[in-house]
Amino acid sequence: MDIGGTSVRAGVVDRHGNVLDTARAPTPAGEAALEDAIVSAVTGLLGGRHRVTGVGLAVAGFVTTDRRSVMFAPHLAWRDAPVADRIAKRVGLPVVLEHDANAAVVGEHRFGAARGAGVALLVAIGTGIGGGLLLNGELFRGAHGVAPELGHLRLVPGGRACPCGKQGCWERYCSGTALSTTAIELLARHRGRPTLLLRDSEDARAITGRKVAAAAREGDQLAQRAMSELARWLGEGLALAADIYDPEVVVIAGGVSESAPLFLDDARDHYKKMITGAGYRPLARIRTAQLGDDAALVGAAALAADNA
Ligand SMILES: [Zn+2]
C-alpha cells in the first residue's frame, strides 16, 4: 500500500512487480479512520481471489529503524504509532512499514530505472521532495530511520520560507509547489505580459504546478522560465546530493517527473556544471522513474515479500 496525504492506494503485486489488482480511497483525517481504511482496502483485495503472503505499507513519514512504527508523518494522523503490529493483528498477515521514497527506490531497483545499480538515489518531486537511497543494493535509513531528508537541504540562504520552519529549502525551489510560486513571482515582475497562466482565472493564486507544466508545453514563455528555474535548482540540488553519495543512478520520480521532457536535459546541464570535479569523474545517470505512480506500492510489496 502507498499511504499519502491525499489518498490511500492498495495493490496486489506479484513476485515480478506486476500490479494485478488495485483499490484506492481518500486518506481519512483521524488515526482510527485511517487504519480502518487500510484494513478495508486489504480485506477488499484479498476476497479469496489472491493468495497474499504479506502486507507492505509505504508511508509518507518517518518510520522507526525496526519498521514497526511511524514516528511522525506531516500529512497523516500518526504520531509515535505502532502501526505495523496494529494492522497485522487486524488483517492476520505480516506487515512491514517503510518510508514511501525508500519503498519507491526499492521498487525502481528491483523492477525499474535503477535495476542493477549498486548506489541508487531516488528523488521524488511532488508537492515537496522525498529522497530514498540504496547503498550496495541495501536501503540506507541512517542511524534513526530518517535519512536521506533531501527536500529540506538549504540551497538558498535567506530564501523562500518553508513550512518546516527554515528558509531556502530545496523543495521550495524544486517541486510542484515551487513551480507555482515561481510562476506567481514572474507574473508579478512582468505584469501585463500575455500568458496562458491566467487563462482559467485572473487570480494568480489559482496557478498550480500542473498548470505551469501545461502552459510550458504549449510554448508559454513565463511558464517555460518557471520550468528552467526548476531545472536549475534540480541540477544544483542533485550535484550537492551526488557530492555526498556519488550515486550510479539518480531516479527522478513523483508527479513532477511526468513533465521531465520540459526540464530534465536542462537539469542535467546544471548538474554537470555544479558537481565537484566536473569533467574528471564519472557522472550518475539521471533517469525518470519507470514504475511511475506505482513505485512505492511495488517497492512496499517487494519488502513485504522479503519479510514474509
Ligand atoms: Zn524546509
XYZ file of C-alpha atoms in Angstrom, residues 78-230:
153
model
C 0.090 9.012 13.177
C 2.462 10.209 15.937
C 4.694 7.535 17.550
C 2.147 4.958 16.400
C 2.889 1.172 16.362
C 1.105 0.850 13.026
C 2.616 -2.424 11.751
C 1.523 -4.510 14.759
C -1.934 -2.957 14.891
C -2.613 -3.614 11.199
C -1.038 -7.096 11.314
C -3.349 -8.109 14.148
C -6.402 -6.955 12.212
C -5.594 -8.433 8.782
C -3.890 -11.611 10.014
C -0.808 -11.148 7.814
C 2.766 -9.990 8.495
C 3.098 -6.233 7.935
C 6.208 -4.184 7.207
C 6.376 -0.379 7.154
C 8.667 1.759 5.038
C 9.096 5.423 4.195
C 7.461 5.979 0.794
C 10.564 7.231 -1.014
C 12.559 4.304 0.407
C 9.898 1.918 -0.864
C 9.973 3.659 -4.247
C 13.733 3.287 -4.630
C 13.397 -0.421 -3.790
C 10.661 -0.747 -6.434
C 12.755 1.023 -9.071
C 15.815 -1.029 -8.116
C 14.064 -4.390 -8.384
C 11.896 -3.685 -11.412
C 12.559 -0.246 -12.922
C 15.023 2.529 -13.717
C 17.655 1.629 -11.087
C 17.887 -2.088 -11.886
C 21.394 -3.386 -11.276
C 22.696 -0.162 -9.710
C 24.933 -0.514 -6.636
C 24.307 3.018 -5.402
C 20.966 4.492 -6.412
C 19.329 7.697 -5.290
C 15.647 8.390 -5.851
C 14.375 11.950 -5.746
C 10.568 12.113 -5.709
C 9.397 15.562 -6.770
C 5.767 16.285 -5.993
C 4.281 18.751 -3.518
C 7.712 18.598 -1.877
C 10.802 16.401 -2.327
C 11.256 12.914 -0.922
C 14.539 11.023 -1.049
C 15.445 7.329 -0.990
C 18.935 5.842 -1.115
C 20.317 2.377 -1.790
C 23.947 1.710 -0.899
C 25.327 -1.519 -2.329
C 21.782 -2.563 -3.043
C 20.597 -2.057 0.560
C 18.331 0.717 1.813
C 20.216 3.336 3.754
C 17.983 4.744 6.507
C 20.563 6.493 8.684
C 21.001 5.840 12.404
C 17.409 6.756 13.286
C 15.478 5.883 10.163
C 15.050 9.368 8.707
C 17.809 9.598 6.055
C 18.009 10.966 3.435
C 15.804 14.011 4.058
C 16.857 15.909 0.947
C 13.910 18.256 0.476
C 14.950 20.458 3.373
C 18.591 20.938 2.464
C 19.051 24.674 2.491
C 20.017 25.671 -1.016
C 19.226 29.360 -0.780
C 20.295 31.118 2.459
C 17.588 33.631 3.360
C 15.371 32.208 0.601
C 11.708 31.244 0.476
C 10.112 30.347 3.819
C 9.367 26.631 4.273
C 6.619 25.095 6.462
C 9.436 23.168 8.206
C 10.471 26.447 9.831
C 13.631 27.047 7.790
C 14.244 29.264 4.777
C 15.531 28.383 1.329
C 14.895 24.609 1.431
C 15.483 22.743 -1.844
C 11.813 21.773 -2.199
C 10.783 25.456 -2.061
C 12.593 25.809 -5.430
C 12.155 22.375 -6.946
C 8.647 20.893 -6.622
C 5.141 21.311 -7.967
C 4.582 23.921 -5.278
C 7.784 25.703 -6.327
C 6.629 25.846 -9.952
C 3.530 27.689 -8.860
C 5.481 30.039 -6.534
C 7.999 30.867 -9.274
C 5.257 31.457 -11.844
C 3.447 33.840 -9.467
C 6.694 35.742 -8.835
C 7.408 36.001 -12.569
C 3.883 37.262 -13.243
C 4.289 39.988 -10.639
C 7.568 41.029 -12.251
C 6.144 41.035 -15.796
C 2.693 42.464 -15.264
C 0.627 42.837 -18.417
C 2.590 40.323 -20.455
C 0.211 37.933 -22.248
C 0.404 34.456 -20.741
C -1.529 31.215 -20.761
C -1.017 31.011 -16.996
C -4.045 33.230 -16.396
C -6.356 31.655 -18.977
C -8.549 29.851 -16.422
C -8.548 32.537 -13.777
C -7.220 36.076 -13.422
C -6.249 35.140 -9.875
C -2.561 34.177 -9.898
C -3.060 32.152 -6.699
C -5.021 29.611 -8.772
C -1.863 28.657 -10.688
C -0.748 25.136 -9.849
C 2.422 23.300 -10.840
C 0.340 21.237 -13.249
C -0.953 24.390 -14.978
C 2.582 25.726 -15.290
C 3.703 22.480 -16.942
C 0.738 22.521 -19.341
C 1.389 26.147 -20.346
C 5.124 25.456 -20.795
C 4.266 22.562 -23.077
C 2.202 24.964 -25.200
C 5.138 27.351 -25.510
C 4.199 29.959 -22.907
C 7.345 31.955 -22.146
C 6.692 32.721 -18.481
C 5.796 29.093 -17.809
C 8.957 27.969 -19.610
C 11.008 30.328 -17.441
C 9.455 28.818 -14.334
C 10.422 25.395 -15.721
C 14.002 26.449 -16.357
C 14.229 27.799 -12.796
C 13.098 24.391 -11.545
